Coordinates of C-alpha atoms and ligand atoms in Angstrom, one line a residue:
M1374 CA 121.5 99.0 154.1
G1375 CA 120.9 101.7 153.0
G1376 CA 124.9 102.7 152.6
D1377 CA 125.8 102.6 150.0
H1378 CA 122.5 105.4 148.9
V1379 CA 123.6 108.6 146.5
F1380 CA 123.0 110.9 150.1
L1381 CA 125.3 108.9 152.1
R1382 CA 127.9 108.4 149.1
A1383 CA 127.4 112.7 148.4
C1384 CA 127.5 113.0 152.8
R1385 CA 131.6 111.1 152.5
R1386 CA 132.0 113.6 149.1
E1387 CA 132.4 110.1 147.0
A1388 CA 131.4 110.5 142.5
T1389 CA 127.7 109.5 143.0
E1390 CA 125.7 109.5 139.7
Y1391 CA 123.7 112.8 140.8
T1392 CA 123.2 115.8 143.5
P1393 CA 121.2 113.9 145.9
V1394 CA 118.5 116.4 147.4
W1395 CA 116.7 116.6 150.4
L1396 CA 114.4 119.6 152.1
M1397 CA 114.5 120.7 155.3
R1398 CA 111.1 121.4 157.2
Q1399 CA 110.5 118.9 154.0
A1400 CA 107.2 117.6 156.8
G1401 CA 105.4 120.7 157.1
R1402 CA 102.1 122.8 156.1
Y1403 CA 102.9 122.7 152.2
M1404 CA 101.4 119.3 152.5
E1405 CA 98.2 118.6 152.8
E1406 CA 98.5 115.7 153.6
Y1407 CA 99.8 117.7 156.8
R1408 CA 97.1 119.4 157.4
E1409 CA 95.0 117.5 157.4
I1410 CA 97.0 115.4 160.2
R1411 CA 97.1 118.5 162.0
R1412 CA 93.3 119.2 161.7
K1413 CA 93.5 116.7 164.7
V1414 CA 96.2 116.0 166.2
G1415 CA 98.3 119.3 168.1
F1416 CA 101.7 120.0 167.3
L1417 CA 103.7 118.1 170.6
D1418 CA 101.4 115.8 170.3
L1419 CA 102.2 114.8 167.1
C1420 CA 105.8 114.6 167.6
K1421 CA 104.8 112.1 171.1
S1422 CA 102.3 110.0 168.9
P1423 CA 105.8 107.9 167.2
D1424 CA 103.2 106.0 164.4
L1425 CA 101.6 109.4 163.0
A1426 CA 105.1 110.7 163.7
A1427 CA 106.1 108.0 160.7
E1428 CA 103.6 108.5 158.3
V1429 CA 104.2 112.3 158.3
T1430 CA 108.4 111.6 157.6
L1431 CA 107.6 109.6 155.3
L1432 CA 105.2 111.9 153.0
P1433 CA 107.8 113.5 151.3
V1434 CA 110.1 110.2 150.4
R1435 CA 106.3 109.3 148.8
K1436 CA 105.4 112.1 147.6
L1437 CA 108.9 114.2 146.1
G1438 CA 111.5 111.8 146.2
V1439 CA 113.8 113.7 148.0
D1440 CA 117.5 110.9 149.0
A1441 CA 116.1 111.4 152.8
A1442 CA 114.1 111.3 155.2
I1443 CA 114.6 113.4 158.3
I1444 CA 112.9 112.3 161.3
F1445 CA 109.7 114.2 161.8
G1446 CA 109.6 116.3 165.5
D1447 CA 111.4 120.0 166.5
I1448 CA 115.0 120.8 168.1
L1449 CA 113.3 121.2 171.3
L1450 CA 111.5 118.5 172.3
P1451 CA 114.6 117.0 174.4
L1452 CA 113.9 120.6 176.4
E1453 CA 110.8 118.9 178.2
G1454 CA 113.2 116.3 179.8
M1455 CA 115.2 119.1 181.2
G1456 CA 112.5 120.9 183.1
I1457 CA 111.7 123.1 180.7
G1458 CA 107.8 123.6 179.8
L1459 CA 106.8 123.4 176.2
E1460 CA 104.0 125.2 173.9
F1461 CA 103.6 125.3 170.6
A1462 CA 100.8 128.7 169.8
K1463 CA 98.4 128.3 167.3
G1464 CA 100.4 129.1 164.1
G1465 CA 103.2 126.3 165.2
K1466 CA 105.2 129.3 166.8
P1467 CA 107.2 127.5 170.2
L1468 CA 107.3 129.0 173.8
I1469 CA 109.2 128.5 176.6
R1470 CA 106.4 128.8 179.7
N1471 CA 109.7 129.5 182.1
P1472 CA 112.4 131.0 180.2
I1473 CA 116.6 130.7 181.8
R1474 CA 115.5 134.3 184.5
G1475 CA 119.5 133.4 186.4
K1476 CA 121.7 131.1 187.8
T1477 CA 118.2 128.7 190.4
D1478 CA 117.2 128.5 186.4
I1479 CA 120.5 127.4 184.7
E1480 CA 121.3 125.1 188.2
R1481 CA 117.9 123.1 187.7
L1482 CA 117.9 122.1 184.3
R1483 CA 118.7 118.2 184.6
P1484 CA 120.2 116.7 181.7
I1485 CA 118.2 114.3 179.7
E1486 CA 117.7 110.0 179.9
P1487 CA 116.4 109.9 176.1
D1488 CA 115.3 106.5 176.6
E1489 CA 113.3 108.0 179.2
H1490 CA 112.4 111.7 178.4
V1491 CA 112.2 111.1 174.2
P1492 CA 111.4 108.2 174.0
F1493 CA 108.9 108.5 171.1
F1494 CA 111.4 110.3 169.0
L1495 CA 113.9 107.2 169.4
K1496 CA 110.6 104.9 168.5
T1497 CA 109.8 106.8 165.2
I1498 CA 113.1 106.5 164.1
E1499 CA 113.3 102.7 164.1
I1500 CA 109.4 102.3 162.3
V1501 CA 110.7 104.7 159.9
R1502 CA 114.1 102.7 159.4
R1503 CA 111.5 99.8 159.3
E1504 CA 109.0 101.5 157.2
L1505 CA 112.0 102.9 154.6
E1506 CA 113.5 99.6 154.5
G1507 CA 116.8 100.7 152.6
R1508 CA 114.8 102.7 149.9
V1509 CA 116.8 106.4 151.6
P1510 CA 118.8 107.1 154.5
L1511 CA 117.3 108.6 157.4
I1512 CA 118.6 112.0 158.9
G1513 CA 118.3 112.4 162.8
F1514 CA 119.4 116.2 164.7
S1515 CA 119.2 118.6 167.3
G1516 CA 119.8 122.0 167.8
A1517 CA 123.7 123.2 168.8
P1518 CA 123.5 124.4 172.1
F1519 CA 123.4 128.3 171.5
T1520 CA 120.7 128.3 169.6
L1521 CA 119.0 125.7 171.8
A1522 CA 120.0 128.5 174.5
S1523 CA 118.5 131.1 172.7
Y1524 CA 115.2 129.7 173.5
L1525 CA 115.7 129.0 176.7
I1526 CA 116.5 132.3 177.3
E1527 CA 114.5 134.6 175.8
G1528 CA 111.4 131.9 175.8
G1529 CA 111.0 131.7 172.0
H1530 CA 111.6 133.1 169.2
S1531 CA 113.4 136.6 169.2
T1532 CA 115.1 139.2 166.7
D1533 CA 117.4 140.8 169.0
Y1534 CA 118.5 138.3 170.7
S1535 CA 119.3 140.5 173.5
K1536 CA 118.9 138.8 176.3
T1537 CA 121.2 135.7 175.1
K1538 CA 124.5 138.5 174.0
G1539 CA 123.0 140.0 177.6
L1540 CA 124.0 136.4 179.4
M1541 CA 127.2 135.5 177.6
L1542 CA 128.6 138.7 177.4
G1543 CA 127.3 139.9 181.0
A1544 CA 127.5 136.7 183.1
P1545 CA 129.8 134.7 181.3
S1546 CA 129.8 131.7 184.9
L1547 CA 127.0 130.8 183.9
W1548 CA 126.9 131.0 180.0
R1549 CA 129.3 128.0 180.6
L1550 CA 126.9 126.1 182.8
L1551 CA 124.5 126.4 180.1
M1552 CA 126.4 125.9 177.6
E1553 CA 127.9 123.3 179.2
K1554 CA 124.2 121.0 179.9
L1555 CA 123.6 122.1 176.6
T1556 CA 126.4 120.4 175.6
E1557 CA 125.9 117.3 176.9
V1558 CA 122.1 116.8 176.3
T1559 CA 123.2 117.7 172.7
I1560 CA 125.6 114.7 172.8
R1561 CA 123.5 111.9 174.4
Y1562 CA 119.9 113.0 172.7
L1563 CA 122.2 111.8 169.1
R1564 CA 123.8 109.7 170.4
A1565 CA 120.7 107.6 171.2
Q1566 CA 119.6 109.0 167.8
V1567 CA 122.1 107.2 166.0
H1568 CA 121.8 104.7 168.7
R1569 CA 118.0 103.5 167.3
G1570 CA 119.6 103.6 163.6
A1571 CA 119.8 107.6 162.2
Q1572 CA 122.6 107.1 159.5
S1573 CA 123.1 110.4 159.6
L1574 CA 123.2 114.2 161.8
Q1575 CA 121.7 117.4 160.8
L1576 CA 123.1 120.0 163.7
F1577 CA 121.0 122.9 163.6
D1578 CA 122.3 125.9 164.8
S1579 CA 119.8 128.4 163.4
W1580 CA 120.5 131.6 165.3
V1581 CA 124.3 131.9 165.2
G1582 CA 123.8 134.7 163.1
C1583 CA 122.8 137.3 165.6
L1584 CA 126.7 136.8 166.4
S1585 CA 129.6 138.4 165.6
P1586 CA 132.9 135.9 164.1
W1587 CA 134.9 136.4 167.5
D1588 CA 131.7 135.5 169.7
Y1589 CA 131.5 133.0 167.9
E1590 CA 134.9 131.9 168.0
A1591 CA 135.1 132.1 172.1
H1592 CA 131.5 131.5 173.6
V1593 CA 130.4 128.5 171.0
L1594 CA 132.6 126.9 168.6
P1595 CA 133.3 124.8 171.9
Y1596 CA 130.5 123.5 172.6
S1597 CA 129.1 123.4 168.9
R1598 CA 133.4 121.6 168.6
R1599 CA 132.3 119.3 171.8
V1600 CA 129.2 118.0 170.6
I1601 CA 130.2 116.9 167.2
Q1602 CA 134.2 115.1 168.5
E1603 CA 131.4 113.5 171.2
V1604 CA 129.0 112.4 168.8
E1605 CA 131.4 109.6 168.2
E1606 CA 129.5 107.1 166.8
K1607 CA 130.2 106.9 162.7
V1608 CA 127.7 108.6 160.3
P1609 CA 128.3 111.4 158.7
L1610 CA 126.9 114.9 160.4
I1611 CA 126.2 118.3 158.6
H1612 CA 126.4 121.0 160.7
F1613 CA 123.8 123.9 159.7
S1614 CA 123.4 127.7 160.3
V1615 CA 122.0 130.6 158.8
G1616 CA 123.7 134.1 158.2
T1617 CA 127.1 133.1 158.4
S1618 CA 128.5 133.8 155.5
G1619 CA 131.0 135.7 157.2
F1620 CA 132.5 133.5 160.0
L1621 CA 132.1 130.1 157.7
H1622 CA 135.6 128.9 158.0
L1623 CA 134.8 128.2 162.4
I1624 CA 131.7 126.1 161.6
K1625 CA 134.4 124.0 159.3
E1626 CA 136.5 124.7 162.2
A1627 CA 133.8 123.8 165.0
G1628 CA 133.6 120.4 163.1
G1629 CA 131.0 118.2 160.7
D1630 CA 131.9 116.0 157.6
V1631 CA 129.1 118.5 154.7
I1632 CA 128.4 122.1 156.0
G1633 CA 125.1 123.8 155.5
I1634 CA 124.9 127.5 153.7
D1635 CA 122.0 129.6 153.4
W1636 CA 121.3 131.5 150.0
R1637 CA 123.1 134.9 151.2
T1638 CA 126.4 133.2 149.6
D1639 CA 127.7 131.5 146.5
L1640 CA 128.9 127.9 147.0
G1641 CA 131.2 127.9 144.4
G1642 CA 132.9 130.9 146.5
T1643 CA 132.1 129.4 149.6
W1644 CA 133.2 125.7 149.0
E1645 CA 136.6 127.0 147.5
R1646 CA 137.4 129.0 150.3
L1647 CA 136.2 126.0 153.2
G1648 CA 138.4 123.6 151.0
Y1649 CA 137.6 120.9 149.8
D1650 CA 137.9 118.4 152.6
V1651 CA 134.1 119.0 153.1
G1652 CA 130.7 118.3 152.3
I1653 CA 128.6 121.1 151.7
Q1654 CA 124.3 121.4 151.1
G1655 CA 122.5 124.3 150.3
N1656 CA 122.2 126.8 149.3
L1657 CA 118.1 127.7 147.0
D1658 CA 116.5 130.5 148.5
P1659 CA 113.2 128.7 149.4
S1660 CA 111.4 131.6 147.9
V1661 CA 112.2 130.8 144.7
L1662 CA 109.5 127.9 145.3
L1663 CA 107.4 130.5 145.0
A1664 CA 108.3 131.1 141.1
S1665 CA 107.4 130.1 138.6
R1666 CA 108.9 126.7 137.1
G1667 CA 111.4 128.5 135.3
V1668 CA 113.0 130.7 137.6
I1669 CA 113.4 127.7 139.5
E1670 CA 115.2 125.7 136.5
A1671 CA 117.2 128.7 136.6
H1672 CA 118.3 128.6 140.3
V1673 CA 118.9 124.9 139.4
R1674 CA 121.0 125.0 137.1
K1675 CA 122.6 128.4 138.4
I1676 CA 123.9 126.2 142.2
L1677 CA 124.9 123.2 140.0
E1678 CA 127.2 125.3 137.9
S1679 CA 128.5 127.0 140.7
A1680 CA 128.7 123.6 142.6
G1681 CA 131.3 122.4 139.4
N1682 CA 130.1 119.0 139.2
R1683 CA 131.9 118.0 142.6
P1684 CA 131.3 115.3 144.9
G1685 CA 130.4 116.4 148.0
H1686 CA 126.9 118.4 147.3
I1687 CA 124.0 118.4 149.0
F1688 CA 121.1 120.0 147.3
N1689 CA 118.7 121.9 150.0
L1690 CA 117.1 124.9 150.1
G1691 CA 118.9 127.1 152.7
H1692 CA 116.2 127.4 155.2
G1693 CA 113.1 125.4 155.9
I1694 CA 110.8 125.1 153.1
L1695 CA 108.0 128.2 153.5
P1696 CA 104.5 127.1 154.4
E1697 CA 102.8 129.0 150.8
T1698 CA 105.1 127.1 148.7
P1699 CA 102.7 125.2 146.2
V1700 CA 103.8 121.3 147.0
E1701 CA 104.1 121.3 142.8
N1702 CA 107.0 123.2 142.7
A1703 CA 108.6 122.0 145.0
I1704 CA 107.9 118.3 143.5
F1705 CA 109.5 119.7 139.9
L1706 CA 112.6 121.0 142.5
V1707 CA 113.7 117.7 143.2
E1708 CA 112.9 116.5 139.9
T1709 CA 115.3 119.3 138.2
V1710 CA 118.0 118.3 140.3
H1711 CA 117.7 115.4 140.0
R1712 CA 118.2 116.0 136.3
L1713 CA 120.5 118.7 135.9
S1714 CA 123.1 116.8 138.0
K1715 CA 122.8 113.8 136.2
R1716 CA 126.1 112.5 135.3
Ligands
1CP1420 O1 112.3 119.4 158.8 C1 111.8 118.5 158.7 O2 110.5 118.1 158.0 C2 111.9 117.2 160.0 C3 111.0 118.4 161.7 C4 111.9 119.2 161.9 C5 112.8 120.1 162.9 C6 113.9 119.6 162.1 C7 110.6 120.4 162.0 C8 109.5 120.5 162.5 N1 111.5 121.3 162.7 C9 113.4 121.6 162.5 C10 114.1 121.9 163.2 C11 113.4 123.4 164.5 N2 112.6 123.7 164.8 C12 114.5 123.8 164.0 C13 115.9 124.3 162.8 C14 115.4 124.4 162.0 C15 115.3 125.7 161.6 O3 116.0 126.8 161.2 O4 114.8 126.1 160.5 C16 113.8 125.3 164.9 C17 114.7 126.9 165.3 C18 112.6 125.4 165.0 C19 112.4 125.5 165.9 C20 111.0 125.7 165.4 N3 109.9 125.0 165.8 C21 110.6 126.8 164.8 C22 110.8 128.3 164.1 C23 110.2 129.3 164.0 C24 110.2 130.2 165.3 O5 109.3 131.1 165.7 O6 111.5 130.1 166.1 C25 109.0 126.3 164.8 C26 108.5 126.8 163.5 C27 109.1 125.5 165.1 C28 107.6 124.8 165.1 C29 107.5 123.1 163.6 N4 108.6 121.9 163.5 C30 108.4 121.7 162.4 C31 107.5 122.0 161.8 C32 106.2 121.4 161.1 C33 106.5 123.4 162.6 C34 105.2 123.9 162.8 C35 104.3 123.5 163.5 C36 102.6 123.3 162.8 O7 102.5 124.0 162.9 O8 103.0 122.3 162.1

């Protein structure tokens, strides 16, 4: 069921009758139905209520007609099981109550047992698979070790990642210990999702673009590579990052069947440089969805032309959908990708 779906075939770089499309953060605040649920339930409670989380996961499949569902949750959920206090403040911004400050904090971090620490996430996968009845495949996900480390160290979002880089460059043996622990957690988390029914995985290394290529290669790549190699369950994996146009070849070297790109690079040239032995996902600027239909259509056309009808392109935004996006524009985008890419 779902094995021959256009999304999974595109992940394997097989020919498809049209270009599959889904949107990062496709279940979220730009949808009235989501806001309605969130008026009653806090974000963490929503993630921990499998029936509700499943309903939210399915919203964009029903409403937008996207070609894949992604489990509703957050990359930070497994951190609680490691012994970290997690909150989502008003406006949905994550906050770590006890950020990592030194050796003892890192030594205290526990590896997670997914069945024990994230049972709600795994349960949501089961419910969604059942409800989808094979209509579209389900994507599981995890933050990559670097991006998780950045939240643990900074305590939340950062603009310069100076504390993270400070530990990485100033205390390499501590960095190694932290990254090894996060690598293990990520592997366990992703494997558990595949066992419960995730048919594809996305590894989010959202903030790794703050690094130089050589620091990425020395201090991050080996861990991301280990995650990807050790999630040996054979489902396609999308390796996503932002702001890494200068070292996408290293992202590819770390692994993944499909490389996610943002909008700061042209898809065609990037794919040519990376080689056609990987698929490519992206690369619409999320702000385009705030513009008129004519502008949206022109951008879709440009990206599809850039991909040149090559098998292995998955249409997506270059990063998450903006909360102020009119839902009609998201619907129009999906319809336009399907219409213009029909082969
Ligand atoms: O895509 C989907 O629809 C599935 C759900 C999903 C996913 C895959 C959410 C819901 N978050 C994520 C991943 C995630 N979370 C990432 C990686 C993707 C990316 O780079 O955008 C990151 C970095 C986070 C951390 C996080 N959680 C942020 C990022 C911004 C920051 O300041 O650090 C935010 C805003 C959250 C909360 C959150 N997660 C998801 C939603 C819908 C929200 C908003 C909460 C709300 O108010 O309802």
